[in-house]
CSV table of C-alpha atoms and ligand atoms in Angstrom, one decimal:
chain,number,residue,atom,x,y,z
A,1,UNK,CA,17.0,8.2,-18.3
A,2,UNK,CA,14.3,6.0,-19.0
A,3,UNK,CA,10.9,6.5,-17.2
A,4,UNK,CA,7.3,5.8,-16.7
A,5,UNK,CA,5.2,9.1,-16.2
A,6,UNK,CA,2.1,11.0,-16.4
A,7,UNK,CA,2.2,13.1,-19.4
A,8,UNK,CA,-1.8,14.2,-18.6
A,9,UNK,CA,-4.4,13.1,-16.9
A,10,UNK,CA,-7.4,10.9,-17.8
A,11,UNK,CA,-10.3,10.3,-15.5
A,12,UNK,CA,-12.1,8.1,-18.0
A,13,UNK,CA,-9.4,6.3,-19.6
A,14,UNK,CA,-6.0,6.3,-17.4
A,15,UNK,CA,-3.6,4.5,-19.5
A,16,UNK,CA,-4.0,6.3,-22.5
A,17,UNK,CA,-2.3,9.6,-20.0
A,18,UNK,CA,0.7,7.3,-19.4
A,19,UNK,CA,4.4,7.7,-21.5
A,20,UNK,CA,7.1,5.8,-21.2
A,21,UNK,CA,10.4,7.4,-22.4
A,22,UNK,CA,13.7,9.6,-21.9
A,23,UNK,CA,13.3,11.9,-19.1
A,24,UNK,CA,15.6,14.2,-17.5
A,25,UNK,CA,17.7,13.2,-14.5
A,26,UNK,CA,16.2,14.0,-11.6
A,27,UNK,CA,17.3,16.9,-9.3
A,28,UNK,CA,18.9,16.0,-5.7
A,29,UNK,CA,18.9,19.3,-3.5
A,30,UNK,CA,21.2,18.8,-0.3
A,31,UNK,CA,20.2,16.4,1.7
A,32,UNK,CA,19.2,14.4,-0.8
A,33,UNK,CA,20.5,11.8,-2.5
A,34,UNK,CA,19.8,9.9,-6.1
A,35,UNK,CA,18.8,5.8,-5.4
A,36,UNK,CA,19.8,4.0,-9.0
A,37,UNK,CA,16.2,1.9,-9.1
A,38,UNK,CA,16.6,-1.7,-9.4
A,39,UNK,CA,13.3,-2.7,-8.8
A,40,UNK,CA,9.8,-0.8,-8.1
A,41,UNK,CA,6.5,-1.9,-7.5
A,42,UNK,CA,3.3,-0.7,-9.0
A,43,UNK,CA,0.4,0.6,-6.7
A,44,UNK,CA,-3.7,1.8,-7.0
A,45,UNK,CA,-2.1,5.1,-6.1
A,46,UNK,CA,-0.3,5.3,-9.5
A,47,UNK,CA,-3.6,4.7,-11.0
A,48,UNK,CA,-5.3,7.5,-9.4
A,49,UNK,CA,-2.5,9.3,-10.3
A,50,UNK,CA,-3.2,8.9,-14.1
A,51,UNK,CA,-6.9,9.8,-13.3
A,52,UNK,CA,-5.4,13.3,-11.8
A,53,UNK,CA,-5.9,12.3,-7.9
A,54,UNK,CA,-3.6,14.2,-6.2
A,55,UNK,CA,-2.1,15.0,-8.7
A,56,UNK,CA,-3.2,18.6,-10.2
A,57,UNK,CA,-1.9,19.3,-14.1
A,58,UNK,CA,0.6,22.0,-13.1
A,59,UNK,CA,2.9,19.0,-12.0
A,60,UNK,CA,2.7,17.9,-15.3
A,61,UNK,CA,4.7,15.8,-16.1
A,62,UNK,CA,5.4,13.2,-13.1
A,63,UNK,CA,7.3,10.3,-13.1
A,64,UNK,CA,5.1,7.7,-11.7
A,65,UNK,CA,5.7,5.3,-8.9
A,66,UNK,CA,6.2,5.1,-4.7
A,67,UNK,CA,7.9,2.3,-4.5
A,68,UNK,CA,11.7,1.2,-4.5
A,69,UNK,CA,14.7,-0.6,-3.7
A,70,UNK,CA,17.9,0.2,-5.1
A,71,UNK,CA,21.8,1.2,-4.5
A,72,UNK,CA,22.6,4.7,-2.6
A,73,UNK,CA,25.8,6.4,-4.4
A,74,UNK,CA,28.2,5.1,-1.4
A,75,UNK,CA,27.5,1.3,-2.5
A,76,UNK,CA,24.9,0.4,0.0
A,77,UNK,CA,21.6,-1.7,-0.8
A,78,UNK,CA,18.7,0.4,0.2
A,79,UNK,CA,15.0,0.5,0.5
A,80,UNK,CA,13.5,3.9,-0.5
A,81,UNK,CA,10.6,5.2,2.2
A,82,UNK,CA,7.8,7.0,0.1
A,83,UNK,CA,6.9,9.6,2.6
A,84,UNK,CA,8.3,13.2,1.9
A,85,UNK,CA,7.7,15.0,5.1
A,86,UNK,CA,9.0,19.0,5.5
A,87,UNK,CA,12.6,19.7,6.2
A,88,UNK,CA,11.1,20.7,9.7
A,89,UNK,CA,8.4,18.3,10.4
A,90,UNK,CA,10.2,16.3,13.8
A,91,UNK,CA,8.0,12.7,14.4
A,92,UNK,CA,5.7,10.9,13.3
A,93,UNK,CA,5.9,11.3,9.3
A,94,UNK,CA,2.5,10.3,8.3
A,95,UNK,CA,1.1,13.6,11.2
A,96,UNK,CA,3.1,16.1,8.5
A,97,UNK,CA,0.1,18.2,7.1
A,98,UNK,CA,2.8,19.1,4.5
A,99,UNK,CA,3.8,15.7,3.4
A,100,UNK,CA,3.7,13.9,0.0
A,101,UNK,CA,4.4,11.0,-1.4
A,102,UNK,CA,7.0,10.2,-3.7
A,103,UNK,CA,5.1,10.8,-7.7
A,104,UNK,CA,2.8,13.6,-6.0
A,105,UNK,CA,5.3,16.3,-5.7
A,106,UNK,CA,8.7,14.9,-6.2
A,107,UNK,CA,9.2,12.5,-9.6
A,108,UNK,CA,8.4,9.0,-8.3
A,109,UNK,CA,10.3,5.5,-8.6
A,110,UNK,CA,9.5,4.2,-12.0
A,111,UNK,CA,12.5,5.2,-13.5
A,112,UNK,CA,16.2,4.3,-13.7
A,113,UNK,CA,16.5,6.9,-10.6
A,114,UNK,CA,15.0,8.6,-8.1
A,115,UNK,CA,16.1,11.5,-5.7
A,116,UNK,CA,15.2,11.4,-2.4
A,117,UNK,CA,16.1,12.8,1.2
A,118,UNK,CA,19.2,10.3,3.1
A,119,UNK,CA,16.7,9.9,6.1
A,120,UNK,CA,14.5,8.2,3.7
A,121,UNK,CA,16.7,5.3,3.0
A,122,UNK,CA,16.6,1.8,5.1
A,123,UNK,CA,18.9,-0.5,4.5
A,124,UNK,CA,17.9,-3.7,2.3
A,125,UNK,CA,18.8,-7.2,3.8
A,126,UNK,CA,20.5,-9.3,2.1
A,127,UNK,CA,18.2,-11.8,2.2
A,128,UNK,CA,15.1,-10.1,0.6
A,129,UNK,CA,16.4,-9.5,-3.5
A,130,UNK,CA,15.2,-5.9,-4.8
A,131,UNK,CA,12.1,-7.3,-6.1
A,132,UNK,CA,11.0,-8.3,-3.2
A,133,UNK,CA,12.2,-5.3,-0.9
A,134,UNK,CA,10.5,-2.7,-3.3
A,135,UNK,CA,7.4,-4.5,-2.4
A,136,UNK,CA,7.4,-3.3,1.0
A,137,UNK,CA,7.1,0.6,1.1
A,138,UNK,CA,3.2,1.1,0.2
A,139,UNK,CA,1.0,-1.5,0.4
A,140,UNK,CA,3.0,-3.9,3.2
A,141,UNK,CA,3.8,-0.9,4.9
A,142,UNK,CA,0.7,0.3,5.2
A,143,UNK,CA,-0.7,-2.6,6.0
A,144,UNK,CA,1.9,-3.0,9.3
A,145,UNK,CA,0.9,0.0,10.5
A,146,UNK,CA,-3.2,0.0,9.8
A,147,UNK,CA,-2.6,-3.7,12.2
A,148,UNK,CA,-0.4,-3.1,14.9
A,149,UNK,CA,-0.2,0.7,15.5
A,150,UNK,CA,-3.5,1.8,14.6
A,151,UNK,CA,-5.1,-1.3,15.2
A,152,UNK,CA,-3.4,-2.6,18.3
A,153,UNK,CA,-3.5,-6.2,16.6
A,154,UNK,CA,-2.3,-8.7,19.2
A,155,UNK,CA,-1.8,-12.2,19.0
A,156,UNK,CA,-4.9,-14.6,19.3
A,157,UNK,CA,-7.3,-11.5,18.3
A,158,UNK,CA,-9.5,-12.2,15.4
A,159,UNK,CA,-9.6,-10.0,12.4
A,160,UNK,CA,-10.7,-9.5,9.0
A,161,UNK,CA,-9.9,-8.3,6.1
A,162,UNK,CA,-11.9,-6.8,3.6
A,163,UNK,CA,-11.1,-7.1,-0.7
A,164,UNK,CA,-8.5,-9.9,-0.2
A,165,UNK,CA,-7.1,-9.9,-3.5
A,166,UNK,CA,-6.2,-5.9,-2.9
A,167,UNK,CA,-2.2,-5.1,-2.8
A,168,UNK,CA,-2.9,-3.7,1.5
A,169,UNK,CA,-5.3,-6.3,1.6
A,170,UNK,CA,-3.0,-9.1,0.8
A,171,UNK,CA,-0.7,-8.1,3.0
A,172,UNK,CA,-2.6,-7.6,5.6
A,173,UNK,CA,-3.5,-11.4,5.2
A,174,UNK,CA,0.0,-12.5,5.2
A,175,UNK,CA,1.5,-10.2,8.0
A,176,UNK,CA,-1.4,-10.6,10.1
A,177,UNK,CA,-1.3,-14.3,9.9
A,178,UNK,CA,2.8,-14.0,10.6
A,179,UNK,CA,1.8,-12.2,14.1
A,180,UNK,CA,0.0,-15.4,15.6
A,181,UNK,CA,-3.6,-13.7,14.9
A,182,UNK,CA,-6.7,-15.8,13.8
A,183,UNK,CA,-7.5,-14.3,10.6
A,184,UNK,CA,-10.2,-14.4,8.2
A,185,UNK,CA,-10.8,-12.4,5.1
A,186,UNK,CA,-13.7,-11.5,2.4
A,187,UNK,CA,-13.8,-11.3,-1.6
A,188,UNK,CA,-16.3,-11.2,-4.5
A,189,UNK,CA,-14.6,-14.6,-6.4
A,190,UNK,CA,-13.6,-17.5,-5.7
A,191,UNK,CA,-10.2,-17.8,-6.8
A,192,UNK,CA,-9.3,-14.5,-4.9
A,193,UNK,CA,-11.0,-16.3,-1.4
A,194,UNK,CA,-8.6,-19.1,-2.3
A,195,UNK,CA,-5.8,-17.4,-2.8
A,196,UNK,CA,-6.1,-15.9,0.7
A,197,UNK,CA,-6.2,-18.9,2.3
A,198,UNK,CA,-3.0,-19.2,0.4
A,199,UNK,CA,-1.6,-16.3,1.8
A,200,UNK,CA,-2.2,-17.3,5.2
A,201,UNK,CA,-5.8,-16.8,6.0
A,202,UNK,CA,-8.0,-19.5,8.0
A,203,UNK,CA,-11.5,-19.0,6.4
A,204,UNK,CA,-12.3,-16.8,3.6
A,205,UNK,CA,-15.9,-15.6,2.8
A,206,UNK,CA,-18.0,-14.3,0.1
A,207,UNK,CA,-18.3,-10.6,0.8
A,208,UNK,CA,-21.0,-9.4,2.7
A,209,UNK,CA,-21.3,-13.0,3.9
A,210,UNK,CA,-22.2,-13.7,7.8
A,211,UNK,CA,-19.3,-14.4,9.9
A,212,UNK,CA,-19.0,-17.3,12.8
A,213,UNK,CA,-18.5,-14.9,15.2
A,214,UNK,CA,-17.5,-11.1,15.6
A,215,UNK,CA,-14.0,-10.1,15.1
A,216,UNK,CA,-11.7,-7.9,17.2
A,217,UNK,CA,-10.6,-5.6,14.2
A,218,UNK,CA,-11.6,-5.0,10.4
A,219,UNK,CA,-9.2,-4.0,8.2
A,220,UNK,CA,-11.0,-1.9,5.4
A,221,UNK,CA,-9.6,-0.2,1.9
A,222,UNK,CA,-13.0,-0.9,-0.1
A,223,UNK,CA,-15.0,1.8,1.3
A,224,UNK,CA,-18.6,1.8,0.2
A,225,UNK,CA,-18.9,-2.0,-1.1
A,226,UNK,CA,-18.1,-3.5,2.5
A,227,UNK,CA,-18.5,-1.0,5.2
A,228,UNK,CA,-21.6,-1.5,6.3
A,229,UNK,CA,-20.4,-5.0,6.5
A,230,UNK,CA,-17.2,-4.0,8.7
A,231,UNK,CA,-19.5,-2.3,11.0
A,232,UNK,CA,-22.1,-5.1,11.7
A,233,UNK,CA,-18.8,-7.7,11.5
A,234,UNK,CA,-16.8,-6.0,15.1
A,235,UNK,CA,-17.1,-6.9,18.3
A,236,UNK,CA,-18.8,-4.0,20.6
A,237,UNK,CA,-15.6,-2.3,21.4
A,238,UNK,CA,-13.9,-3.7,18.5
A,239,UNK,CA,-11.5,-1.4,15.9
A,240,UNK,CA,-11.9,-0.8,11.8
A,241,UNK,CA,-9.0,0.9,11.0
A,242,UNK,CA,-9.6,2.8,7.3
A,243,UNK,CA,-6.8,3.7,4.5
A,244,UNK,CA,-8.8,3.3,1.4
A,245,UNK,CA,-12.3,3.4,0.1
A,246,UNK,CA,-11.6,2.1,-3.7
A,247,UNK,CA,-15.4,1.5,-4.3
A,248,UNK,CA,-16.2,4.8,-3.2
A,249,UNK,CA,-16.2,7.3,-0.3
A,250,UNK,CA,-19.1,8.2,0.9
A,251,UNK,CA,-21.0,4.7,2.7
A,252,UNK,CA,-23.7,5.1,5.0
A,253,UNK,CA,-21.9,6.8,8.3
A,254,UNK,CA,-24.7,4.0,10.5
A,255,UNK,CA,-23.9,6.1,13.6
A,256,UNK,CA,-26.2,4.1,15.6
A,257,UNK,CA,-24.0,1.1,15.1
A,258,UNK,CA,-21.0,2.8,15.8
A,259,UNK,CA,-22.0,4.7,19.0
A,260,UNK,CA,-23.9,1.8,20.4
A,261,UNK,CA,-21.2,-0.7,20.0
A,262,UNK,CA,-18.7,1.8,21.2
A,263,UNK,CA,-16.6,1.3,17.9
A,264,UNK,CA,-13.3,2.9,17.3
A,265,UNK,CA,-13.1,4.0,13.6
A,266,UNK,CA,-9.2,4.8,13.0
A,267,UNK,CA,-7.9,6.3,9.5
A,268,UNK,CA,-4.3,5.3,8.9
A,269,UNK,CA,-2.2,6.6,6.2
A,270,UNK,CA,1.6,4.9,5.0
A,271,UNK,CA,3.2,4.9,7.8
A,272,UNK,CA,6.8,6.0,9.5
A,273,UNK,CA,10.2,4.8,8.3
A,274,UNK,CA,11.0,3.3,11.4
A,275,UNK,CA,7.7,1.5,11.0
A,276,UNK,CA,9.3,0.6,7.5
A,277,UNK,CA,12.7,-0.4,9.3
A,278,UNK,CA,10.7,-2.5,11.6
A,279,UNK,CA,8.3,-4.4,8.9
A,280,UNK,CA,11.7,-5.1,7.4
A,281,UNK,CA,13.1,-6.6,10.9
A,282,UNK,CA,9.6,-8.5,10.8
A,283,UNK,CA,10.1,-10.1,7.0
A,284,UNK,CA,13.5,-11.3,8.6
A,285,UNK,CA,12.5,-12.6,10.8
A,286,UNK,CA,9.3,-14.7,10.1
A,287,UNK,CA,10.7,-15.6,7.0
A,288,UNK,CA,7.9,-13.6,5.2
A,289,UNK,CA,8.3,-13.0,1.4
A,290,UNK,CA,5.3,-10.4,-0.4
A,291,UNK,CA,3.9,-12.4,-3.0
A,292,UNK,CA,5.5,-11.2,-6.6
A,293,UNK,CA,2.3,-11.2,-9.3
A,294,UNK,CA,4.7,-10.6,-12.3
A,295,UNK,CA,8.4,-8.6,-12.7
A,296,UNK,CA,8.5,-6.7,-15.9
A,297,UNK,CA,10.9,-4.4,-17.7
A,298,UNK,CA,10.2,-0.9,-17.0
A,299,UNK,CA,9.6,-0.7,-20.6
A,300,UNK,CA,6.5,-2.8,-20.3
A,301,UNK,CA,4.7,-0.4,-17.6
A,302,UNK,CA,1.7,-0.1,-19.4
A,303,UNK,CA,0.7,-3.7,-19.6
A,304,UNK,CA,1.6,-3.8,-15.2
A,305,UNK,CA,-1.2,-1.4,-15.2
A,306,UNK,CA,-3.3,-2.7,-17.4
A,307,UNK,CA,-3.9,-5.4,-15.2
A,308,UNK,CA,-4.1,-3.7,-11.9
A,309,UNK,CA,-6.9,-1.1,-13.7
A,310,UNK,CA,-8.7,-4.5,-15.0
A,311,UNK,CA,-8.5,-6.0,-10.9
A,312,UNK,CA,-6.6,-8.9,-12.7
A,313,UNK,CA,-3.7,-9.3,-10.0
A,314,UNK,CA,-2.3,-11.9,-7.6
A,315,UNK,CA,0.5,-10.3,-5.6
A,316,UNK,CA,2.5,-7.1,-6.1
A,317,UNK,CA,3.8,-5.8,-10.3
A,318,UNK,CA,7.2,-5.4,-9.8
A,319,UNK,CA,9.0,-3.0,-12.4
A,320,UNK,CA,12.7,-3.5,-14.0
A,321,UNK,CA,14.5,-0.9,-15.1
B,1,LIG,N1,-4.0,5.5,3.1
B,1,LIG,C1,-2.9,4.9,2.6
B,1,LIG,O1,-1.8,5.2,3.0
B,1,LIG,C2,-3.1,4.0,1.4
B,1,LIG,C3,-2.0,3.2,1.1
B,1,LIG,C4,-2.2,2.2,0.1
B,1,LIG,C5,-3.4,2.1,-0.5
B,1,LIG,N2,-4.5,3.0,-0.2
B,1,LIG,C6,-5.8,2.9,-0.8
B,1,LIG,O2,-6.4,1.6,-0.4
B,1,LIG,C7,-7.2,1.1,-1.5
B,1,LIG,C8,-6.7,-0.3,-1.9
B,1,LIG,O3,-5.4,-0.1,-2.4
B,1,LIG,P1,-4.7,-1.4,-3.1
B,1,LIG,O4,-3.5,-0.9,-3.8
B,1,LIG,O5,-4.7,-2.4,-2.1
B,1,LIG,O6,-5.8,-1.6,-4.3
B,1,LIG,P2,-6.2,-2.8,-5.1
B,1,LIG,O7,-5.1,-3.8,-5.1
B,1,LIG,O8,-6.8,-2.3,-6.3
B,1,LIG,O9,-7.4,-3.5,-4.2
B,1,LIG,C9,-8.7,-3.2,-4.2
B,1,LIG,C10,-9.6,-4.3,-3.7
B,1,LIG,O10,-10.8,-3.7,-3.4
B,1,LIG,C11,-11.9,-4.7,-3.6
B,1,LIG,N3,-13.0,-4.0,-4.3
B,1,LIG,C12,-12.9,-3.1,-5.3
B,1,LIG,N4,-14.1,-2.7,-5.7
B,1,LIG,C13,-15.0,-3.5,-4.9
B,1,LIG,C14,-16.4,-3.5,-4.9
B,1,LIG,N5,-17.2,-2.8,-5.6
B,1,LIG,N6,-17.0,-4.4,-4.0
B,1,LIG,C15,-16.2,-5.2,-3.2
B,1,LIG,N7,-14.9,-5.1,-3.2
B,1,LIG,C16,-14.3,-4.3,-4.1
B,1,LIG,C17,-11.3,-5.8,-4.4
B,1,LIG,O11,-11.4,-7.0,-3.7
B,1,LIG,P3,-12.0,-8.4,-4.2
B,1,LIG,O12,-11.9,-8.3,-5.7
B,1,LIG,O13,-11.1,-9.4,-3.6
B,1,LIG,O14,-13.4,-8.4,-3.8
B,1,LIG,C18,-9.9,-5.4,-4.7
B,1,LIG,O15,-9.0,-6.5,-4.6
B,1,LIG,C19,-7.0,2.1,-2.6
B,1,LIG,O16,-8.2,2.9,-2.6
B,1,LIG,C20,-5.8,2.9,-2.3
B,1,LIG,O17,-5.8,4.2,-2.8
B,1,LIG,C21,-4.3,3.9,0.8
């Protein structure tokens, strides 16, 4: 089958580790079953990937990818959850120290298809099409959980998100907006603070910039670049929730801040499949669609991450096999 994998790894120059070509069909122990891919979405992860995050060379090679929606062998329209937990592991997913994600230990979703464990699947509405489902496992799903489980988001709160243009970050902006919150968002260029607003967002500023007032929750995935920002921009008492530090991971810990405001700083990772099953319920029901960048062939992989290494992307790169 055809595939888009990791045939090394390349800190310096990630896309020249990347093959796309005829790989083996993929082995489906019990339990598991094989999805037929018709749609998967491209993430940072798969990035890092390339650059040997998580990803050690004796897994060499790896089918890329976390992302899917496609048909289960009895027929049914599914959307494929990324979190492998152990065999054992009862609860919350995301808790299992011995968890992966699809494309770290078991071959990922950009190929024609992927095996994965039955209790993975959810079932795809009719109303969102593949592309759009196989939007929803990473970056929207993490974004549901980073705002309304970790970050007890409720309606009327104020928060903000940091890097508005990022996959989590745009969804954040969008899913946020769809809960009734007030919701305001930062970038470093123009056309990314406008297309926030587009996504839902009712101010967007420079970032770094001084806010009207303090918020009730930060959303962060930058890291370095903003957090000293996300720490003077909360209310005392207020939450950042973390899942990402893409500009690096080591910023200023300003404990002072922290303890004197009383500030809850929550890590979040992916999050639950019946977190997934609910974000799904949620897209139904606000009408919600993620915002599509581009939908290529699988065979065009390279140039979808092309443009997420160059920052160059609006929305979510949906893959075709
Ligand atoms: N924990 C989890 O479960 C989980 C899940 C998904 C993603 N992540 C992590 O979250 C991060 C974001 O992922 P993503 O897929 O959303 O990535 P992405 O689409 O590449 O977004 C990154 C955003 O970060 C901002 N940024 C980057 N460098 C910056 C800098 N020097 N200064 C200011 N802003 C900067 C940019 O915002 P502007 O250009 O708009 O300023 C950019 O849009 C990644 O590190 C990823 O690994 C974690």
């Amino acid at each position: 089958m055809l595939a888009a994998y990791a045939a090394r790894i390349d800190p310096e120059e990630p896309l020249s580790a990347l093959v796309v070509g005829e790989v083996d069909e993929p082995d489906v122990p019990e339990g598991w079953v094989a999805v037929e891919v018709r749609a998967a979405s491209l993430n940072h992860h798969d990035v890092w990937s390339l650059k040997g995050v998580g990803l050690p060379q004796e897994r060499l090679p790896m089918i890329l990818g976390c992302d899917a929606a496609g048909v289960d062998p009895d027929g049914n329209e599914v959307i494929v959850h990324a979190v492998i937990s152990d065999p054992d592991w009862r609860g919350d997913e995301s808790l299992d120290p011995k968890r992966s994600l699809l494309s770290e230990v078991h071959p990922g979703t950009l190929a024609e298809r992927v095996a994965v464990p039955r209790h993975n699947l959810v079932p795809k509405p009719e109303e969102l099409s593949f592309e759009q489902a196989c939007c929803l496992p990473t970056a929207y799903l993490t974004a549901y959980r980073m705002l309304f489980t970790r970050g007890r988001l409720r309606p009327g709160q104020t928060v903000l998100v940091q890097g508005a243009a990022g996959g989590v970050a745009s969804a954040a902006i969008a899913l946020a907006r769809a809960a009734g919150a007030r919701v305001w968002a930062t970038s470093r260029e123009e056309r990314k603070r406008e297309y926030a607003v587009e996504l839902g967002a009712h101010q967007a500023f420079e970032s770094g910039a001084r806010l009207p007032d303090r918020v009730d929750l930060v959303i962060e995935t930058v890291g370095e670049a903003t957090w000293a920002h996300s720490l003077r921009a909360v209310k005392p008492g207020g939450i950042v929730v973390v899942a990402g530090a893409t500009s690096g991971m080591n910023p200023p810990a300003d404990l002072s801040r922290v303890f004197f405001k009383q500030i809850e700083v929550i890590g979040s990772t992916m999050g639950t499949r019946d977190e997934l099953g609910d974000l799904v319920a949620m897209m139904e029901a606000t009408g919600l669609r993620p915002r599509i960048d581009r939908s290529l062939p699988l065979a065009e992989a390279a140039d979808g991450i092309a443009a997420m290494i160059a920052g160059d992307v609006f929305g979510k790169i949906v893959l075709r096999p």
